[in-house]
Coordinates of N, CA and C in Angstrom, one line a residue:
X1 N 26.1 -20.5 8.9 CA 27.3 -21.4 9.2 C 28.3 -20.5 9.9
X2 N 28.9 -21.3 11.3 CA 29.8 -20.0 12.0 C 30.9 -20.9 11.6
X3 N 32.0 -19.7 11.3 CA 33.5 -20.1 11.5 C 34.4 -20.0 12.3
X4 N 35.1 -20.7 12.5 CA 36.0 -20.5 13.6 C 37.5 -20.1 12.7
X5 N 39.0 -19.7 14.1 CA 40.0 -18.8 13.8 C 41.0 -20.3 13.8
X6 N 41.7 -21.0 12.0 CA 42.2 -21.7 12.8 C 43.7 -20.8 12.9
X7 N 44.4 -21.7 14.0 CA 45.5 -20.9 14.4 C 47.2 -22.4 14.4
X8 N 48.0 -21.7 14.4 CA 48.9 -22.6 14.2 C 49.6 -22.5 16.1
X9 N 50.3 -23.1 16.9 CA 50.6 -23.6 17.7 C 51.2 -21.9 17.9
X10 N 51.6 -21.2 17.7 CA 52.0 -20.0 18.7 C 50.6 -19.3 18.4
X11 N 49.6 -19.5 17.7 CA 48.3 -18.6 17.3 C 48.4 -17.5 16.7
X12 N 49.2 -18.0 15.6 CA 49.0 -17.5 14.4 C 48.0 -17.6 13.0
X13 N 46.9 -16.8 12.9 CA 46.2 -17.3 12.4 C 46.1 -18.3 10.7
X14 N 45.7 -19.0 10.3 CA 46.1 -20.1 8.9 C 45.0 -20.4 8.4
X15 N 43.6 -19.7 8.7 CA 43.1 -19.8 7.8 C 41.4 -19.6 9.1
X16 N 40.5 -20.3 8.2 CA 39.2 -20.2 9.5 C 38.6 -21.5 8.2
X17 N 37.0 -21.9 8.8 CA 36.8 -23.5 8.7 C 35.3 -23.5 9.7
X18 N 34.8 -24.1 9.2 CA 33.0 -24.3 9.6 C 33.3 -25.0 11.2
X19 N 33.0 -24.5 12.2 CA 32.6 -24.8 13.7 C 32.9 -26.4 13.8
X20 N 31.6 -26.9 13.4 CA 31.6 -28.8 13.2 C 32.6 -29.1 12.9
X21 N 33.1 -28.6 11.5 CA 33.8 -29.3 10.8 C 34.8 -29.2 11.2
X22 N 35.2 -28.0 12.4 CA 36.4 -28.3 13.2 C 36.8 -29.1 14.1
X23 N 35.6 -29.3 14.7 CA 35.6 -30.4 15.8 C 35.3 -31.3 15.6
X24 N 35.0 -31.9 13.9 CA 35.1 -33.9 13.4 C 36.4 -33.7 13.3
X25 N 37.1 -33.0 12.5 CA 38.8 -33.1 12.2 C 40.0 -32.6 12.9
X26 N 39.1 -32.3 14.8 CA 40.2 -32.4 15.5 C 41.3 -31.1 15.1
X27 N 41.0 -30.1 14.5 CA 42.0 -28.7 13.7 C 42.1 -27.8 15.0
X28 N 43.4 -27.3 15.3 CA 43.7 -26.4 15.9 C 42.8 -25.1 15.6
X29 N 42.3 -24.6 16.5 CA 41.5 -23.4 16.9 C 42.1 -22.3 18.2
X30 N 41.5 -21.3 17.2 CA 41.4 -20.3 19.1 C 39.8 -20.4 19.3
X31 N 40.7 -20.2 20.9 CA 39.2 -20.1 21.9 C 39.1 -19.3 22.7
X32 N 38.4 -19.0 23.9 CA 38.2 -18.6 25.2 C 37.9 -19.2 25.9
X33 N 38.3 -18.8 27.5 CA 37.2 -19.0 28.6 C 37.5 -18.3 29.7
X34 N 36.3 -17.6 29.8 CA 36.4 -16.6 31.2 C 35.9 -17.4 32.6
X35 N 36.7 -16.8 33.4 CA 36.1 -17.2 34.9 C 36.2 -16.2 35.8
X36 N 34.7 -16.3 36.3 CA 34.3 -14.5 36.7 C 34.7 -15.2 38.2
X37 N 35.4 -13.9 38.9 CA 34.6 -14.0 40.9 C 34.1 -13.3 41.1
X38 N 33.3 -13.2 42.4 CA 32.7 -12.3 43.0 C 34.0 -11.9 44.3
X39 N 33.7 -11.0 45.0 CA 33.8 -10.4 45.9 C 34.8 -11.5 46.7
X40 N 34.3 -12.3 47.2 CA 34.8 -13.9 47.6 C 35.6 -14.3 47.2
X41 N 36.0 -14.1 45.9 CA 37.1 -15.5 44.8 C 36.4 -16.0 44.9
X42 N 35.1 -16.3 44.6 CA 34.2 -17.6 44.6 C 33.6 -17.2 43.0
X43 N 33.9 -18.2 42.2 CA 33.9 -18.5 40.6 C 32.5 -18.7 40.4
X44 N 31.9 -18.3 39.1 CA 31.0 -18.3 39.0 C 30.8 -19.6 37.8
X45 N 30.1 -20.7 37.8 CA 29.9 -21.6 37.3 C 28.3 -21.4 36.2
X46 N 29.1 -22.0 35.3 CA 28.0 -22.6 34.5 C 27.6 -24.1 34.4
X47 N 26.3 -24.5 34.0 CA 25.7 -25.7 33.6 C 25.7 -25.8 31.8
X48 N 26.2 -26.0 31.1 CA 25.9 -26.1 29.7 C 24.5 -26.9 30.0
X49 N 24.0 -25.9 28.9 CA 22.3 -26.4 28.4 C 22.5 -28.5 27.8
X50 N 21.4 -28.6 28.3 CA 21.1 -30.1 27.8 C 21.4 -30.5 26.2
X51 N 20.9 -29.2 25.5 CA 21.0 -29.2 23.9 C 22.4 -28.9 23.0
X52 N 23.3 -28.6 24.0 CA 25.0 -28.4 23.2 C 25.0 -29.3 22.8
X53 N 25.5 -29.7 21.2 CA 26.2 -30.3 20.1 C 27.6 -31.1 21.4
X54 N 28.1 -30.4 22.2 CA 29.4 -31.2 22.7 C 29.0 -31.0 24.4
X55 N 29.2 -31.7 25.6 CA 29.7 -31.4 26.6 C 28.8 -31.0 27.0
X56 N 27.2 -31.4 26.7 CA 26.0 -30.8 27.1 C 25.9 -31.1 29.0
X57 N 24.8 -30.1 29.7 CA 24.7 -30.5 31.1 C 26.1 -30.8 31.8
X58 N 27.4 -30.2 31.5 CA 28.8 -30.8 32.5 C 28.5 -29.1 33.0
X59 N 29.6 -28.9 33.8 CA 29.7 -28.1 34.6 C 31.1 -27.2 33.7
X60 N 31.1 -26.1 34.2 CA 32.4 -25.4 33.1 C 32.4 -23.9 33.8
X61 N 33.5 -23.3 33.3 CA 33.5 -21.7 33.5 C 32.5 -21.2 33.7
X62 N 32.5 -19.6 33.6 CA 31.5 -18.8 33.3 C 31.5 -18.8 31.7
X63 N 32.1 -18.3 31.3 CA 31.7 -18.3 29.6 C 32.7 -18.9 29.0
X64 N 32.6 -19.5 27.6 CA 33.8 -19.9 26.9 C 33.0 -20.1 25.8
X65 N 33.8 -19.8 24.8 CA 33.3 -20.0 22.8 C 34.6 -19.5 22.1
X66 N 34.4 -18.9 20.9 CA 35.6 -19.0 19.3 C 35.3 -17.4 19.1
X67 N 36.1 -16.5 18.9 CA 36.4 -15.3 18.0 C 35.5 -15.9 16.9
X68 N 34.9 -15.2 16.3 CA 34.7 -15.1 14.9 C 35.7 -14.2 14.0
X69 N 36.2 -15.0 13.2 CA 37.4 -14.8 11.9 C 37.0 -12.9 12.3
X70 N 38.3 -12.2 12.3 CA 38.3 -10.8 12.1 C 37.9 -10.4 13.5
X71 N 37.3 -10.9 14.6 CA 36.9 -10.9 15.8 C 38.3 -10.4 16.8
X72 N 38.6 -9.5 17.4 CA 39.4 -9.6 18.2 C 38.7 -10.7 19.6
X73 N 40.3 -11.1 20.2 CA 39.3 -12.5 21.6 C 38.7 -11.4 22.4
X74 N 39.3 -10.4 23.0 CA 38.7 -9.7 23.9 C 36.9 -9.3 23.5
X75 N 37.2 -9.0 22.5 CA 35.4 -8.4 21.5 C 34.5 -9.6 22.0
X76 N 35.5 -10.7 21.3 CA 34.4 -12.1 21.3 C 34.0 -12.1 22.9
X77 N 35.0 -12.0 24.2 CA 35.1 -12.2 25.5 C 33.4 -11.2 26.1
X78 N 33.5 -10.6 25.4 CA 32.2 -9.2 25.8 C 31.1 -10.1 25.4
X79 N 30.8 -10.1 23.9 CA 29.7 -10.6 23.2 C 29.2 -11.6 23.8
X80 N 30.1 -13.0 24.0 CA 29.5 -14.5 24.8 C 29.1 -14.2 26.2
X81 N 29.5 -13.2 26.7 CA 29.5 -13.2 28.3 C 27.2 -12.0 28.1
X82 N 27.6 -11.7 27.3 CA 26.0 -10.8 27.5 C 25.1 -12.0 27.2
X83 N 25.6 -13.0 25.9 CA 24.6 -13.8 25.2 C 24.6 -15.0 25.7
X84 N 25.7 -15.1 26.5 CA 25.3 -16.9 27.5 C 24.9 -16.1 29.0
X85 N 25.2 -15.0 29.2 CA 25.1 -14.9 31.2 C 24.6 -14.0 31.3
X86 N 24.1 -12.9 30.1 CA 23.2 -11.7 30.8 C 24.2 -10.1 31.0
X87 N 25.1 -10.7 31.6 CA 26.1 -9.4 31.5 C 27.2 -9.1 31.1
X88 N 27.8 -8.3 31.3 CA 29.2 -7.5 31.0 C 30.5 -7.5 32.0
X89 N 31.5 -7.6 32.3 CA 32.4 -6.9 32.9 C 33.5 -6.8 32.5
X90 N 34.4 -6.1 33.4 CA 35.7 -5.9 33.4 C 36.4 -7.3 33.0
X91 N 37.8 -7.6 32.2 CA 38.3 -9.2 32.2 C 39.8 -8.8 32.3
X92 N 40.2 -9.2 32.9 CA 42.0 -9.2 32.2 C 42.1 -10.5 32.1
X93 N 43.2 -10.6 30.6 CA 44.3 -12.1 30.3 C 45.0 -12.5 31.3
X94 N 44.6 -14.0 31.4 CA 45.2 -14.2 32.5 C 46.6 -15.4 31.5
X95 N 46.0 -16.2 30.8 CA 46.9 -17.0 29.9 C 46.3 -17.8 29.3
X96 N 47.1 -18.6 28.1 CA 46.6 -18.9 27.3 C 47.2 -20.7 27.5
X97 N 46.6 -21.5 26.9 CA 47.2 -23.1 26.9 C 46.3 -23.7 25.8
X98 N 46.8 -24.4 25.4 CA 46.6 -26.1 24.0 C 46.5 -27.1 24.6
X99 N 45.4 -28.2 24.4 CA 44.6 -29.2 24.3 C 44.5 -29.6 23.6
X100 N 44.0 -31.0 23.6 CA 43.3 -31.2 22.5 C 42.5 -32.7 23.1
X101 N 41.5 -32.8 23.5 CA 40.5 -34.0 23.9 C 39.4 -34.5 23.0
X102 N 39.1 -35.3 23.3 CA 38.1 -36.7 22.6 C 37.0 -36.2 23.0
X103 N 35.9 -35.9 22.5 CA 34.8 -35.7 23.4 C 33.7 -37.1 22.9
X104 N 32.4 -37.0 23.8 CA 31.4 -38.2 24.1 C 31.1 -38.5 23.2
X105 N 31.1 -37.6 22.0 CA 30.6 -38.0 20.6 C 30.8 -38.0 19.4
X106 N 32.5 -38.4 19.3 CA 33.1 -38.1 18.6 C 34.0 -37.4 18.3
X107 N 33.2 -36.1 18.8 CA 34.0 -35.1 18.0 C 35.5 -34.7 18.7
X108 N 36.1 -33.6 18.2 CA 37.5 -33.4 18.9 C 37.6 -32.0 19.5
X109 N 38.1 -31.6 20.5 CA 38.8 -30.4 20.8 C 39.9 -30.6 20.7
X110 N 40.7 -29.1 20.2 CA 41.7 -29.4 19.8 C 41.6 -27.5 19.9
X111 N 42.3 -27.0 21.2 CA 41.9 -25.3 20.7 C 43.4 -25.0 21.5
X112 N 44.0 -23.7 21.1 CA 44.3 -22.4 21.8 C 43.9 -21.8 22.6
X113 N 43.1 -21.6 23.8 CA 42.7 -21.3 24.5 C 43.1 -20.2 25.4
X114 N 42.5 -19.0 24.8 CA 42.4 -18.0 25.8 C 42.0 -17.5 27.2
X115 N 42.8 -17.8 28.4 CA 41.6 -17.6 29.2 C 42.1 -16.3 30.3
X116 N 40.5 -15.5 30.5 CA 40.6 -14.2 31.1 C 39.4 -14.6 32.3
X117 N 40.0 -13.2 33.3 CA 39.3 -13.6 34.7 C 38.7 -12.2 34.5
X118 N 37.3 -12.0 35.1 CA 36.7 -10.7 35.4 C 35.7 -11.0 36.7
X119 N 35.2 -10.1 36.8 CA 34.7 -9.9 38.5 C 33.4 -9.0 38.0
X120 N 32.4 -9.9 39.2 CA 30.7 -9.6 39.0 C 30.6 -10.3 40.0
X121 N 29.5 -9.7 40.5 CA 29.3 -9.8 41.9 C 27.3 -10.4 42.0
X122 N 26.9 -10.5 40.9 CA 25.2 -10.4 41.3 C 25.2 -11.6 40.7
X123 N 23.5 -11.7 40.4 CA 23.2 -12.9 39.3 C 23.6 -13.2 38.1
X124 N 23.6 -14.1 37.3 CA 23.7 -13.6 35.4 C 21.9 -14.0 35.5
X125 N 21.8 -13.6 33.9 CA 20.5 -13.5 33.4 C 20.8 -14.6 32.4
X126 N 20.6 -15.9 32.4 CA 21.1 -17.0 31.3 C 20.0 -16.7 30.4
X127 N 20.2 -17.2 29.0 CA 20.2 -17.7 27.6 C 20.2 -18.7 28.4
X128 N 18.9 -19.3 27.8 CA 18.7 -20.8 28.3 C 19.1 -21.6 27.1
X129 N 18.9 -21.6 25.5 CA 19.8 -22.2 24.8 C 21.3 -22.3 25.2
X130 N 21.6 -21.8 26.0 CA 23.2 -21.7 26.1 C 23.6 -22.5 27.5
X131 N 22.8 -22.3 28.4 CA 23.4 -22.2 29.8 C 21.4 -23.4 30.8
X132 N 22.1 -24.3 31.3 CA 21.2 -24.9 31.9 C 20.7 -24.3 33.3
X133 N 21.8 -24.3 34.1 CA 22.4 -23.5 35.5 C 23.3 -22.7 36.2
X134 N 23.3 -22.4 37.0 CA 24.5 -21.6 37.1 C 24.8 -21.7 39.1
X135 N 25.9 -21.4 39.9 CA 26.3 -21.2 40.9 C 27.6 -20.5 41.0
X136 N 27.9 -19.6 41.9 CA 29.2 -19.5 42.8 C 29.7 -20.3 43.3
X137 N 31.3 -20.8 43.6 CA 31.2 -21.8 44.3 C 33.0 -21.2 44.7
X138 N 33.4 -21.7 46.0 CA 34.7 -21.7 46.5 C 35.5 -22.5 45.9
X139 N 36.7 -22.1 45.6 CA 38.2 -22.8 44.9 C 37.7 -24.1 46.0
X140 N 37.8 -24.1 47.4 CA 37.4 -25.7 48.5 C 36.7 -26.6 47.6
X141 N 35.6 -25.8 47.8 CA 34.2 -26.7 47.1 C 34.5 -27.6 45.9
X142 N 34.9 -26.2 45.1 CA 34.7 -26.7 43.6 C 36.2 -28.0 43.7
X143 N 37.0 -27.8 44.3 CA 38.0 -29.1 44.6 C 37.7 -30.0 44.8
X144 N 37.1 -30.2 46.3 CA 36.3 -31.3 46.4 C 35.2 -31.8 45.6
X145 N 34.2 -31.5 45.3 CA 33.3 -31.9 44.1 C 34.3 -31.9 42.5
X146 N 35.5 -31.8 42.0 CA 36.0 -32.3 41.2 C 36.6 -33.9 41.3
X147 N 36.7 -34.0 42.8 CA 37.8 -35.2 43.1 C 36.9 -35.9 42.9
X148 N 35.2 -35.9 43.6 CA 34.4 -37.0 43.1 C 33.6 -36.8 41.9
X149 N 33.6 -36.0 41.4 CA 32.6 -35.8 40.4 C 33.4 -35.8 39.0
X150 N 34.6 -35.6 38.7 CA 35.2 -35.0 37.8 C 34.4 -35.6 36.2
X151 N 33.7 -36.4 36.2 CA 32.8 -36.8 34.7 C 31.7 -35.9 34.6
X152 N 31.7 -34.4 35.6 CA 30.3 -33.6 35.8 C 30.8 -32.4 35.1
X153 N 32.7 -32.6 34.8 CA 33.2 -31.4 34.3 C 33.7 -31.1 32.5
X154 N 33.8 -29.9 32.0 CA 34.0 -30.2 31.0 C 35.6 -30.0 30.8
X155 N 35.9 -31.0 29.5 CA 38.2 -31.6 29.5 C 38.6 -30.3 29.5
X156 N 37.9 -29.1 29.2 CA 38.9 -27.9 29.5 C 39.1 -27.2 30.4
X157 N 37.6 -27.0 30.8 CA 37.6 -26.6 32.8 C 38.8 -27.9 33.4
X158 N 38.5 -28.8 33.3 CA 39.6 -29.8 33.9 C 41.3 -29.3 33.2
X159 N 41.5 -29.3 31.8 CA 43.2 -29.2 31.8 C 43.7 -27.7 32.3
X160 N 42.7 -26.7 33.1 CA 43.1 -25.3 33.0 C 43.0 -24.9 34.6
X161 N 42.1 -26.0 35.1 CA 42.2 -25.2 36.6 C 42.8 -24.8 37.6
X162 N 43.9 -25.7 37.7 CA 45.0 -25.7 38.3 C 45.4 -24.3 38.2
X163 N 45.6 -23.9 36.9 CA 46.4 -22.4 36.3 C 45.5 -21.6 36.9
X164 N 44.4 -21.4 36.4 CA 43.2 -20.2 37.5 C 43.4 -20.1 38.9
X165 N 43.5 -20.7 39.4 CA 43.5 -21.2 40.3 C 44.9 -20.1 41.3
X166 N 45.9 -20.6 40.7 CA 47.1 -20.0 41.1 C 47.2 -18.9 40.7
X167 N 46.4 -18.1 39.6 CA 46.0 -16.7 39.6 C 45.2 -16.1 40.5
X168 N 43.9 -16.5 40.5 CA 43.2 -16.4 41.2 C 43.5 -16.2 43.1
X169 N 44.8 -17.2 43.5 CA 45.2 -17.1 44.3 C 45.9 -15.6 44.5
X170 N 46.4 -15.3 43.8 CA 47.1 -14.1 43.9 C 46.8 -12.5 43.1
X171 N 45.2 -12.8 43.1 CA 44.4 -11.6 43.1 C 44.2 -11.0 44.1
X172 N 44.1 -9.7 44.3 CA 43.7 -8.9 45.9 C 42.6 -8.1 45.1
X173 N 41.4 -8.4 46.0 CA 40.1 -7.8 46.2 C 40.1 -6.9 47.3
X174 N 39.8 -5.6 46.7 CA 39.6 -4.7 47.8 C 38.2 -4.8 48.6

């Protein structure tokens, strides 16, 4: 049974609470989500696997998941990124933002959301439990394929991109 960090609106932690049973009753959580570039600024995308409990096969970050209770985010940020993508890198905090969406089947998001940018430049090695597909794609691209596609994405890649985006803008790649 995994637990999640719940957290009160500045993310102060109030207690932790079974995964599911966070997401039938809609409870404030912390989270993550990293979005890696390459060389480019060109973000490296995932496909959630067919078999996710939420938001299966949409399109999303490179990594995102929950601290486990006692878990520092950055620790958790390492761990998901080997066991959904194969590798490791560098991340810095970029910022944090609250949600909270309806998803297809019921359930709720409702998280604190940590999100950090790091930089890799090759393939990942997917965990196919985790990850269906993957691409690079240009801030262009991925704009245009949200304006028509946006039901291909998942509600939190959608309430946060904007914000990456304008970081991401104002990263310098040597």
């Amino acid at each position: 049974m995994e637990e999640v960090i719940l957290v009160d609106s500045e993310d102060n932690p109030i207690g932790t609470m079974e995964k599911m049973q966070v997401h039938v009753e809609g409870k404030l959580h912390r989270a993550f989500s990293v979005f890696v570039l390459n060389n480019n600024k060109e973000i490296l995308l995932q496909r959630r696997a067919l078999t996710k409990y939420h938001s299966a096969g949409l399109w999303t970050n490179t990594c995102c998941s929950h601290p486990r209770p006692l878990e520092k985010t950055e620790d958790a940020v390492h761990r998901r990124l080997k066991e959904e993508m194969g590798f490791d890198c560098k991340v810095l905090k970029a910022f944090e933002f609250i949600y909270k969406a309806e998803l297809e089947n019921g359930l709720i998001e409702h998280e604190l959301d940590h999100v950090f940018i790091g930089f890799y430049n090759n393939a990942p090695v997917l965990n196919k439990d985790e990850v269906a597909d993957w691409k690079y794609v240009s801030v262009n691209d991925l704009l245009n394929d949200m304006k028509d596609n946006s039901t291909d994405y998942t509600a939190w890649f959608k309430f946060c991109i904007k914000e990456v985006i304008t970081h991401i803008n104002n990263i310098k790649i040597n």
